[in-house]
Amino acid sequence: MSRKPEVNAARLLASVADFAAIGATPAGGVNRQALGIEDRAARRLLAERALARGFTVFQDNIANLFIRREGRDASLPPILIGSHLDSQPTGGRFDGALGTLSAFEVLEALSDAGIETDRAVEVVAFTNEEGSRYSPGCMGSMAFAGAGTMADWEPIHATDGPQLADELAATLAALPEAALRPTGHAISAFVELHIEQGPILEQEDVPIGVVTAVQGTKWLEVVFSGVAAHAGTTPLEFRKDPMGAAAAAIASLQSAVMPADPEARLTVGRITAEPGSINVIPGSVTFTVDIRHPDAAILAAMDQHVRKECEAAGARWDCDVSVSQRVNMAPGRFSPTITGAIEGACKALGLKSRQMVSGAFHDALFINRVAPTAMIFVPCRNGISHNEAEFVTDAHMISGARVLLNVVEALG
Amino acid sequence: MSRKPEVNAARLLASVADFAAIGATPAGGVNRQALGIEDRAARRLLAERALARGFTVFQDNIANLFIRREGRDASLPPILIGSHLDSQPTGGRFDGALGTLSAFEVLEALSDAGIETDRAVEVVAFTNEEGSRYSPGCMGSMAFAGAGTMADWEPIHATDGPQLADELAATLAALPEAALRPTGHAISAFVELHIEQGPILEQEDVPIGVVTAVQGTKWLEVVFSGVAAHAGTTPLEFRKDPMGAAAAAIASLQSAVMPADPEARLTVGRITAEPGSINVIPGSVTFTVDIRHPDAAILAAMDQHVRKECEAAGARWDCDVSVSQRVNMAPGRFSPTITGAIEGACKALGLKSRQMVSGAFHDALFINRVAPTAMIFVPCRNGISHNEAEFVTDAHMISGARVLLNVVEALG
């Protein structure tokens, strides 16, 4: 005998708090980077809660974690909901975790109400969405969608040393209760709930964003090479200083690209100088450039602009320059069927919503290539994320989970 | 019975090669940073060779290493000659080592010839001249001259982790044969032989530089602080990006300071961004600025210029900025008595010489505060140093050592 399923608000909020304690930072954020000890602890906690509720737990060979609640017809491809559990080194409590835990709350709410869905419903926590320790990000969803191959990634070393193949094996071994399944099984749909990571919903006081598309992203690595020499004795005319070239290139890109196009994003998040001595002109300077745009053609033009500016700076400072592409994620347009279901859920629940384009890439961008997909955004304070100050109100968390539950009922 | 002492050229060249093997890098340079394992190995080799020749070995509490050859009158303050044995992370074979090993060759030449000097002659290898692992550099000579206190330095951590106090204790313990002596004993003079680390002597084909002064040096650390945020979702108007500020400040300093004054030097050798993720706008960017000038007033004005430029860039990018001084070495003028003795030696040996100002700071800059001091420069190829490509011809090494021996005879 079944009744109308309802999100258990207290349980959802407690669950978010429980996971925020894993890798908690003094400033109130989390450091739970992919495949590290804290990431494994979070996976274990979720798996144990799943087994306690009688759900089945699976892993695939990139350590994507799946929690399955059976439906009437096991032959139908399941509905997939969820996000990721890994975080940035100084990340927030909600990026990834909120979507994963809201999805798990949906499974529990269905069970509490004794609902039997036609299709099975599966919760997923994709591996290494952030890409902060092991680049590129979204490895789990790329592998699931056949957009990347393990062979390319296994040799990668983390910024703090370990090799991906080793930590992947250790992560899989740490969850023996989970049966191994092939990567990329058939699914009927994917819905990912996530914080907006931008300021729009909060500013317009809209609780739900219906994400119709994700902007494209390219990660470039720029290396300027000059000649390391003594800081005190080398006159200007003898210098080949890659720091001069790097600073000129970054300054010119920073002052030109974003002011010219409000939809464009350009960020230099990482920079190093070698050998890195105070009194040595660097022999080389390496930095990353993250560029994004919803329009694939404009993104390609931005890529060319970055290369031209770097070559010009290298020539001015008599340094060699190399620009290599680390990540190239094309913009994506989501399924009108799924966005329609999200808008229907908002109407049914009397929640205001607005369509929007995601400024961040997400696992949903890749899953969108193999199944009808869309995303639900909830507001975050001041649009701040990838930061320990990241914050979402209880009311917005609860509204988001209610919409996700309603969508699953509609699609199930 | 004594004869005219002569530098043993083969022995000097072999000695330089032997020490270049300690911390040798694949590219032909050395990585023998202060107080590390390789630095200790070099100190041990020199001490063992000293004891084998019947010289006495001492250390003081900052691990300055002294090798003493007695003179007729032990009550007279000794003549001090030497340099340092530590190197940059990707340093050359000659910076520091050549001056220390030429000084040791002088002791051996005096003993070979059975010369008895009135004063004792001591060779010194000063601790941590380079400052690449533990900032500031010239710790050993600063402590010797009372220009710095151990208490300030002991808590300092190396760029690769260890604390100075611990590695200092381990370095002292690794040489039990050396008697501990008080820091800063009386000396009658100090003469340091060193590579020029600049292009002038080679270009003018002059084998010996008589160094009359050392330019002043300031090391500044600049920290721009903004707000870490998501690279994809944060529009320009919401950004407080310290990378924009840092790049603008560095680019403007690089393009203004040195072109305006051929005697000025400005170098940014180290830079980091936190948290250092490709897809996160940094919360802070930290870099160093090394500025130098022979004129103290102009150096002070350069310091003010750096601070103004950084404040302006911080204001433009809505970031906080802090500029802190890490090192402040005033310009120094050497003793005419000692420079006269060096010029006399060059005349006596028929070697061309020219007076010059040192672009690099050296231990001699500090010892100059407590005793008559000067330096002997020899040419290095293309003026390149702090680089594995650093190179000095055999003929120039031999000429330098012969001048040093002649000066010691004159002062002894």
Coordinates of C-alpha atoms in Angstrom, one line a residue, chain A residues 33 88-90 95 129-132 135 196-199 203 215 219-220 227-236 238-239 241 243-244 246-248 250-251 254-255 258-259 262 265-282 285 288-290 292 317 326 358-361 382-387, chain B residues 33 88-90 95 129-132 135 196-199 203 215 219-220 227-236 238-239 241 243-244 246-248 250-251 254-255 258-259 262 265-282 285 288-290 292 317 326 358-361 382-387:
Chain A
Q33 CA 39.6 15.7 -3.5
Q88 CA 38.0 21.4 -4.7
P89 CA 41.0 21.6 -2.3
T90 CA 39.3 24.6 -0.5
D95 CA 29.0 21.5 -4.8
E129 CA 34.3 15.8 -11.4
E130 CA 36.5 18.6 -10.1
G131 CA 39.8 17.7 -11.8
S132 CA 41.7 19.6 -9.2
S135 CA 43.2 16.7 -14.5
E196 CA 24.0 27.4 -9.6
Q197 CA 27.6 28.5 -8.7
G198 CA 26.5 31.9 -10.0
P199 CA 24.6 34.9 -8.7
Q203 CA 19.5 38.1 -7.4
Q215 CA 28.7 26.5 -22.0
W219 CA 41.7 24.4 -20.5
L220 CA 45.0 25.5 -22.0
V227 CA 67.1 31.6 -19.9
A228 CA 67.6 31.3 -16.2
A229 CA 70.2 33.8 -15.1
H230 CA 71.4 35.8 -12.1
A231 CA 68.9 38.5 -11.0
G232 CA 71.6 41.0 -9.9
T233 CA 74.2 40.8 -12.7
T234 CA 72.1 40.3 -15.9
P235 CA 71.4 43.6 -17.7
L236 CA 68.1 44.0 -19.5
F238 CA 71.0 40.0 -21.8
R239 CA 67.7 38.8 -20.4
D241 CA 62.8 36.6 -19.0
M243 CA 58.1 36.1 -16.3
G244 CA 58.0 39.3 -18.3
A246 CA 53.9 35.6 -18.9
A247 CA 52.8 38.8 -17.0
A248 CA 52.4 40.7 -20.2
I250 CA 48.1 37.4 -18.7
A251 CA 47.6 41.1 -18.2
Q254 CA 42.6 39.7 -18.5
S255 CA 42.0 43.2 -19.6
M258 CA 35.9 39.4 -20.6
P259 CA 35.2 43.2 -20.9
P262 CA 29.8 39.4 -21.1
R265 CA 35.0 33.7 -19.1
L266 CA 38.8 33.7 -18.8
T267 CA 40.6 32.6 -15.7
V268 CA 44.3 32.0 -14.9
G269 CA 44.1 29.8 -11.8
R270 CA 47.6 28.2 -11.6
I271 CA 51.1 29.6 -12.3
T272 CA 54.6 28.5 -11.4
A273 CA 58.1 29.7 -12.2
E274 CA 61.2 27.4 -12.5
P275 CA 63.6 27.2 -10.7
G276 CA 61.6 29.5 -8.4
S277 CA 64.4 31.3 -6.6
I278 CA 63.9 34.9 -5.5
N279 CA 67.3 35.9 -7.0
V280 CA 67.1 33.9 -10.3
I281 CA 65.5 35.1 -13.5
P282 CA 63.2 32.1 -14.2
V285 CA 57.0 30.1 -16.4
T288 CA 46.8 27.6 -17.1
V289 CA 44.0 29.4 -19.0
D290 CA 40.4 28.3 -18.5
R292 CA 34.4 29.3 -21.6
W317 CA 60.5 39.1 -24.5
R326 CA 44.4 20.0 -21.7
S358 CA 25.2 26.7 -16.9
G359 CA 28.5 28.6 -16.6
A360 CA 30.2 25.6 -15.2
F361 CA 30.6 22.2 -16.9
N382 CA 26.5 35.6 -3.7
G383 CA 27.1 33.1 -6.4
I384 CA 30.2 31.9 -4.6
S385 CA 31.4 28.3 -5.1
H386 CA 34.7 26.5 -5.3
N387 CA 35.2 28.3 -2.0
Chain B
Q33 CA 71.4 23.8 -1.5
Q88 CA 71.1 27.3 -6.4
P89 CA 68.6 24.4 -7.1
T90 CA 69.8 24.4 -10.7
D95 CA 79.5 30.0 -8.0
E129 CA 74.9 32.3 0.8
E130 CA 72.3 31.5 -1.9
G131 CA 69.1 31.8 0.1
S132 CA 67.2 29.5 -2.3
S135 CA 65.6 32.9 2.8
E196 CA 81.7 37.8 -12.1
Q197 CA 78.2 36.4 -12.9
G198 CA 78.0 39.1 -15.5
P199 CA 79.3 39.6 -19.1
Q203 CA 83.5 41.0 -23.4
Q215 CA 75.2 47.1 -5.3
W219 CA 63.8 41.3 -1.6
L220 CA 60.1 42.1 -1.4
V227 CA 38.0 36.1 -3.5
A228 CA 38.4 32.5 -4.8
A229 CA 35.4 31.7 -7.0
H230 CA 34.3 29.5 -9.8
A231 CA 36.0 30.1 -13.2
G232 CA 32.9 29.4 -15.3
T233 CA 30.1 31.1 -13.5
T234 CA 31.6 34.3 -12.1
P235 CA 31.0 37.3 -14.4
L236 CA 33.7 40.0 -14.6
F238 CA 31.6 39.8 -9.5
R239 CA 35.4 39.0 -9.7
D241 CA 40.9 38.4 -9.2
M243 CA 45.9 37.1 -10.8
G244 CA 44.7 40.1 -12.8
A246 CA 49.5 40.5 -10.1
A247 CA 49.9 40.2 -13.8
A248 CA 49.2 44.0 -14.3
I250 CA 54.5 42.6 -12.8
A251 CA 54.0 43.6 -16.4
Q254 CA 59.0 44.8 -15.9
S255 CA 58.4 47.3 -18.7
M258 CA 65.0 48.5 -16.1
P259 CA 64.5 50.4 -19.4
P262 CA 70.6 50.7 -17.0
R265 CA 67.8 45.4 -11.7
L266 CA 64.3 44.0 -11.1
T267 CA 63.4 40.3 -11.1
V268 CA 60.3 38.3 -10.3
G269 CA 61.7 34.8 -9.7
R270 CA 58.9 33.1 -7.7
I271 CA 55.1 33.2 -8.0
T272 CA 52.3 31.1 -6.7
A273 CA 48.4 31.2 -6.8
E274 CA 46.2 29.7 -4.1
P275 CA 44.3 27.4 -4.2
G276 CA 46.0 26.8 -7.6
S277 CA 43.2 25.0 -9.4
I278 CA 42.8 25.4 -13.1
N279 CA 39.0 26.2 -12.8
V280 CA 39.1 28.4 -9.7
I281 CA 39.7 32.2 -9.7
P282 CA 42.6 32.4 -7.2
V285 CA 48.6 35.4 -5.6
T288 CA 58.8 38.0 -5.0
V289 CA 60.5 41.1 -6.3
D290 CA 64.3 41.3 -6.3
R292 CA 69.1 46.2 -6.9
W317 CA 41.3 44.8 -9.6
R326 CA 62.4 40.0 3.2
S358 CA 79.4 43.7 -8.2
G359 CA 75.9 43.2 -9.5
A360 CA 75.3 40.3 -7.1
F361 CA 75.6 40.5 -3.3
N382 CA 78.2 34.9 -21.5
G383 CA 77.9 36.2 -17.9
I384 CA 75.6 33.3 -17.2
S385 CA 75.4 32.0 -13.6
H386 CA 72.7 30.6 -11.2
N387 CA 72.4 28.2 -14.2

